[in-house]
Amino acid sequence: MNSVSADLDTGTVSVAPSVEPRLLRDVMSQFATGVVVITVGGDHIHGMTANAFSSVSLDPPAVLCCVAHSAVMHSAITASGRFAVSILGADQQDLSRHFADKNRTLGPAQFDGVGWQPGARSGAPVLSGSLGWLECELTDSHEVGDHSIFIGRVLDAGRSDDRHGLLFFGGAYRQVAPAPE
């Protein structure tokens, strides 16, 4: 697939090759991101590790996450209309790997041995020991290529004491220490 651009001043049209998925993945690996687990409760209980997550607005409070159309989480969020986000600490790398494993058992069994409690507002699992958590109601979604951008209004949120945060950079897990006081 190629992209087409036109220079309206000169009337020149140029065709540039599109960026291959592997190149985009390699370039984006140089952008450090936090690591979260997105969860949905109820009949569609599911968890998924993600790093495509961001704050959107403080007033009203809103966040976004990007989910592949092929992911189980895509249909879970769409069906439930509510989700939770648990922000992982450096000591929770095992949880990140667990919820990223496409071969794990799905359904309620994927939470066996995982400390969590249902969110009071969403019913979605909030992972114990997370640096922070948010419960969200789906307000909007946008289809972009092979992913959807899900926007959620934050219904409730909380945080724990400052600890080292879990980052993903250069294809590997890293950690960041809280700022000194």
mmCIF file with all atom_site columns, N, CA and C in Angstrom, residues 126-158:
data_model
loop_
_atom_site.group_PDB
_atom_site.id
_atom_site.type_symbol
_atom_site.label_atom_id
_atom_site.label_alt_id
_atom_site.label_comp_id
_atom_site.label_asym_id
_atom_site.label_entity_id
_atom_site.label_seq_id
_atom_site.pdbx_PDB_ins_code
_atom_site.Cartn_x
_atom_site.Cartn_y
_atom_site.Cartn_z
_atom_site.occupancy
_atom_site.B_iso_or_equiv
_atom_site.pdbx_formal_charge
_atom_site.auth_seq_id
_atom_site.auth_comp_id
_atom_site.auth_asym_id
_atom_site.auth_atom_id
_atom_site.pdbx_PDB_model_num
ATOM 1  N N  . VAL A 1 126 ? -10.061 -5.217 39.360 1.00 0.00 ? 126 VAL A N  1
ATOM 2  C CA . VAL A 1 126 ? -9.000  -4.246 39.643 1.00 0.00 ? 126 VAL A CA 1
ATOM 3  C C  . VAL A 1 126 ? -7.894  -5.057 40.319 1.00 0.00 ? 126 VAL A C  1
ATOM 4  N N  . LEU A 1 127 ? -6.702  -5.063 39.740 1.00 0.00 ? 127 LEU A N  1
ATOM 5  C CA . LEU A 1 127 ? -5.622  -5.917 40.218 1.00 0.00 ? 127 LEU A CA 1
ATOM 6  C C  . LEU A 1 127 ? -5.013  -5.388 41.503 1.00 0.00 ? 127 LEU A C  1
ATOM 7  N N  . SER A 1 128 ? -4.880  -6.268 42.471 1.00 0.00 ? 128 SER A N  1
ATOM 8  C CA . SER A 1 128 ? -4.296  -5.912 43.773 1.00 0.00 ? 128 SER A CA 1
ATOM 9  C C  . SER A 1 128 ? -2.851  -5.472 43.594 1.00 0.00 ? 128 SER A C  1
ATOM 10 N N  . GLY A 1 129 ? -2.452  -4.464 44.352 1.00 0.00 ? 129 GLY A N  1
ATOM 11 C CA . GLY A 1 129 ? -1.074  -3.995 44.334 1.00 0.00 ? 129 GLY A CA 1
ATOM 12 C C  . GLY A 1 129 ? -0.728  -3.081 43.181 1.00 0.00 ? 129 GLY A C  1
ATOM 13 N N  . SER A 1 130 ? -1.705  -2.710 42.370 1.00 0.00 ? 130 SER A N  1
ATOM 14 C CA . SER A 1 130 ? -1.433  -1.801 41.252 1.00 0.00 ? 130 SER A CA 1
ATOM 15 C C  . SER A 1 130 ? -1.031  -0.433 41.773 1.00 0.00 ? 130 SER A C  1
ATOM 16 N N  . LEU A 1 131 ? -0.247  0.292  40.971 1.00 0.00 ? 131 LEU A N  1
ATOM 17 C CA . LEU A 1 131 ? 0.136   1.662  41.333 1.00 0.00 ? 131 LEU A CA 1
ATOM 18 C C  . LEU A 1 131 ? -1.077  2.582  41.333 1.00 0.00 ? 131 LEU A C  1
ATOM 19 N N  . GLY A 1 132 ? -2.003  2.305  40.454 1.00 0.00 ? 132 GLY A N  1
ATOM 20 C CA . GLY A 1 132 ? -3.218  3.088  40.338 1.00 0.00 ? 132 GLY A CA 1
ATOM 21 C C  . GLY A 1 132 ? -4.238  2.299  39.557 1.00 0.00 ? 132 GLY A C  1
ATOM 22 N N  . TRP A 1 133 ? -5.475  2.727  39.632 1.00 0.00 ? 133 TRP A N  1
ATOM 23 C CA . TRP A 1 133 ? -6.545  2.052  38.902 1.00 0.00 ? 133 TRP A CA 1
ATOM 24 C C  . TRP A 1 133 ? -7.621  3.058  38.537 1.00 0.00 ? 133 TRP A C  1
ATOM 25 N N  . LEU A 1 134 ? -8.342  2.732  37.476 1.00 0.00 ? 134 LEU A N  1
ATOM 26 C CA . LEU A 1 134 ? -9.452  3.551  37.011 1.00 0.00 ? 134 LEU A CA 1
ATOM 27 C C  . LEU A 1 134 ? -10.588 2.624  36.603 1.00 0.00 ? 134 LEU A C  1
ATOM 28 N N  . GLU A 1 135 ? -11.800 3.055  36.860 1.00 0.00 ? 135 GLU A N  1
ATOM 29 C CA . GLU A 1 135 ? -12.977 2.362  36.347 1.00 0.00 ? 135 GLU A CA 1
ATOM 30 C C  . GLU A 1 135 ? -13.631 3.297  35.345 1.00 0.00 ? 135 GLU A C  1
ATOM 31 N N  . CYS A 1 136 ? -14.011 2.733  34.203 1.00 0.00 ? 136 CYS A N  1
ATOM 32 C CA . CYS A 1 136 ? -14.470 3.562  33.096 1.00 0.00 ? 136 CYS A CA 1
ATOM 33 C C  . CYS A 1 136 ? -15.754 3.047  32.463 1.00 0.00 ? 136 CYS A C  1
ATOM 34 N N  . GLU A 1 137 ? -16.506 3.987  31.914 1.00 0.00 ? 137 GLU A N  1
ATOM 35 C CA . GLU A 1 137 ? -17.677 3.678  31.109 1.00 0.00 ? 137 GLU A CA 1
ATOM 36 C C  . GLU A 1 137 ? -17.357 4.073  29.675 1.00 0.00 ? 137 GLU A C  1
ATOM 37 N N  . LEU A 1 138 ? -17.538 3.139  28.752 1.00 0.00 ? 138 LEU A N  1
ATOM 38 C CA . LEU A 1 138 ? -17.257 3.399  27.343 1.00 0.00 ? 138 LEU A CA 1
ATOM 39 C C  . LEU A 1 138 ? -18.184 4.493  26.826 1.00 0.00 ? 138 LEU A C  1
ATOM 40 N N  . THR A 1 139 ? -17.593 5.556  26.288 1.00 0.00 ? 139 THR A N  1
ATOM 41 C CA . THR A 1 139 ? -18.397 6.655  25.754 1.00 0.00 ? 139 THR A CA 1
ATOM 42 C C  . THR A 1 139 ? -18.284 6.795  24.250 1.00 0.00 ? 139 THR A C  1
ATOM 43 N N  . ASP A 1 140 ? -17.189 6.295  23.683 1.00 0.00 ? 140 ASP A N  1
ATOM 44 C CA . ASP A 1 140 ? -16.972 6.481  22.253 1.00 0.00 ? 140 ASP A CA 1
ATOM 45 C C  . ASP A 1 140 ? -15.940 5.482  21.765 1.00 0.00 ? 140 ASP A C  1
ATOM 46 N N  . SER A 1 141 ? -16.005 5.168  20.493 1.00 0.00 ? 141 SER A N  1
ATOM 47 C CA . SER A 1 141 ? -14.960 4.348  19.878 1.00 0.00 ? 141 SER A CA 1
ATOM 48 C C  . SER A 1 141 ? -14.750 4.828  18.452 1.00 0.00 ? 141 SER A C  1
ATOM 49 N N  . HIS A 1 142 ? -13.522 4.686  18.013 1.00 0.00 ? 142 HIS A N  1
ATOM 50 C CA . HIS A 1 142 ? -13.141 5.107  16.662 1.00 0.00 ? 142 HIS A CA 1
ATOM 51 C C  . HIS A 1 142 ? -12.356 3.978  16.019 1.00 0.00 ? 142 HIS A C  1
ATOM 52 N N  . GLU A 1 143 ? -12.759 3.591  14.828 1.00 0.00 ? 143 GLU A N  1
ATOM 53 C CA . GLU A 1 143 ? -12.063 2.543  14.090 1.00 0.00 ? 143 GLU A CA 1
ATOM 54 C C  . GLU A 1 143 ? -10.904 3.189  13.332 1.00 0.00 ? 143 GLU A C  1
ATOM 55 N N  . VAL A 1 144 ? -9.704  2.664  13.547 1.00 0.00 ? 144 VAL A N  1
ATOM 56 C CA . VAL A 1 144 ? -8.528  3.153  12.841 1.00 0.00 ? 144 VAL A CA 1
ATOM 57 C C  . VAL A 1 144 ? -7.709  1.936  12.428 1.00 0.00 ? 144 VAL A C  1
ATOM 58 N N  . GLY A 1 145 ? -7.713  1.624  11.150 1.00 0.00 ? 145 GLY A N  1
ATOM 59 C CA . GLY A 1 145 ? -6.971  0.467  10.663 1.00 0.00 ? 145 GLY A CA 1
ATOM 60 C C  . GLY A 1 145 ? -7.434  -0.808 11.340 1.00 0.00 ? 145 GLY A C  1
ATOM 61 N N  . ASP A 1 146 ? -6.494  -1.546 11.920 1.00 0.00 ? 146 ASP A N  1
ATOM 62 C CA . ASP A 1 146 ? -6.810  -2.831 12.544 1.00 0.00 ? 146 ASP A CA 1
ATOM 63 C C  . ASP A 1 146 ? -7.117  -2.718 14.035 1.00 0.00 ? 146 ASP A C  1
ATOM 64 N N  . HIS A 1 147 ? -7.248  -1.491 14.546 1.00 0.00 ? 147 HIS A N  1
ATOM 65 C CA . HIS A 1 147 ? -7.539  -1.256 15.966 1.00 0.00 ? 147 HIS A CA 1
ATOM 66 C C  . HIS A 1 147 ? -8.760  -0.350 16.144 1.00 0.00 ? 147 HIS A C  1
ATOM 67 N N  . SER A 1 148 ? -9.284  -0.354 17.350 1.00 0.00 ? 148 SER A N  1
ATOM 68 C CA . SER A 1 148 ? -10.289 0.625  17.766 1.00 0.00 ? 148 SER A CA 1
ATOM 69 C C  . SER A 1 148 ? -9.697  1.433  18.901 1.00 0.00 ? 148 SER A C  1
ATOM 70 N N  . ILE A 1 149 ? -9.989  2.713  18.899 1.00 0.00 ? 149 ILE A N  1
ATOM 71 C CA . ILE A 1 149 ? -9.652  3.588  20.018 1.00 0.00 ? 149 ILE A CA 1
ATOM 72 C C  . ILE A 1 149 ? -10.904 3.660  20.870 1.00 0.00 ? 149 ILE A C  1
ATOM 73 N N  . PHE A 1 150 ? -10.829 3.124  22.085 1.00 0.00 ? 150 PHE A N  1
ATOM 74 C CA . PHE A 1 150 ? -11.947 3.160  23.014 1.00 0.00 ? 150 PHE A CA 1
ATOM 75 C C  . PHE A 1 150 ? -11.727 4.312  23.990 1.00 0.00 ? 150 PHE A C  1
ATOM 76 N N  . ILE A 1 151 ? -12.714 5.174  24.107 1.00 0.00 ? 151 ILE A N  1
ATOM 77 C CA . ILE A 1 151 ? -12.638 6.283  25.050 1.00 0.00 ? 151 ILE A CA 1
ATOM 78 C C  . ILE A 1 151 ? -13.603 6.003  26.189 1.00 0.00 ? 151 ILE A C  1
ATOM 79 N N  . GLY A 1 152 ? -13.084 6.109  27.402 1.00 0.00 ? 152 GLY A N  1
ATOM 80 C CA . GLY A 1 152 ? -13.904 5.840  28.573 1.00 0.00 ? 152 GLY A CA 1
ATOM 81 C C  . GLY A 1 152 ? -13.951 7.023  29.517 1.00 0.00 ? 152 GLY A C  1
ATOM 82 N N  . ARG A 1 153 ? -15.146 7.323  29.997 1.00 0.00 ? 153 ARG A N  1
ATOM 83 C CA . ARG A 1 153 ? -15.318 8.337  31.044 1.00 0.00 ? 153 ARG A CA 1
ATOM 84 C C  . ARG A 1 153 ? -14.935 7.671  32.355 1.00 0.00 ? 153 ARG A C  1
ATOM 85 N N  . VAL A 1 154 ? -14.062 8.316  33.104 1.00 0.00 ? 154 VAL A N  1
ATOM 86 C CA . VAL A 1 154 ? -13.584 7.748  34.368 1.00 0.00 ? 154 VAL A CA 1
ATOM 87 C C  . VAL A 1 154 ? -14.673 7.906  35.425 1.00 0.00 ? 154 VAL A C  1
ATOM 88 N N  . LEU A 1 155 ? -15.125 6.769  35.958 1.00 0.00 ? 155 LEU A N  1
ATOM 89 C CA . LEU A 1 155 ? -16.168 6.745  36.975 1.00 0.00 ? 155 LEU A CA 1
ATOM 90 C C  . LEU A 1 155 ? -15.590 6.795  38.384 1.00 0.00 ? 155 LEU A C  1
ATOM 91 N N  . ASP A 1 156 ? -14.401 6.211  38.550 1.00 0.00 ? 156 ASP A N  1
ATOM 92 C CA . ASP A 1 156 ? -13.743 6.146  39.854 1.00 0.00 ? 156 ASP A CA 1
ATOM 93 C C  . ASP A 1 156 ? -12.267 5.881  39.610 1.00 0.00 ? 156 ASP A C  1
ATOM 94 N N  . ALA A 1 157 ? -11.434 6.255  40.561 1.00 0.00 ? 157 ALA A N  1
ATOM 95 C CA . ALA A 1 157 ? -9.991  6.070  40.413 1.00 0.00 ? 157 ALA A CA 1
ATOM 96 C C  . ALA A 1 157 ? -9.341  6.039  41.786 1.00 0.00 ? 157 ALA A C  1
ATOM 97 N N  . GLY A 1 158 ? -8.173  5.470  41.857 1.00 0.00 ? 158 GLY A N  1
ATOM 98 C CA . GLY A 1 158 ? -7.414  5.447  43.098 1.00 0.00 ? 158 GLY A CA 1
ATOM 99 C C  . GLY A 1 158 ? -5.961  5.138  42.812 1.00 0.00 ? 158 GLY A C  1
#
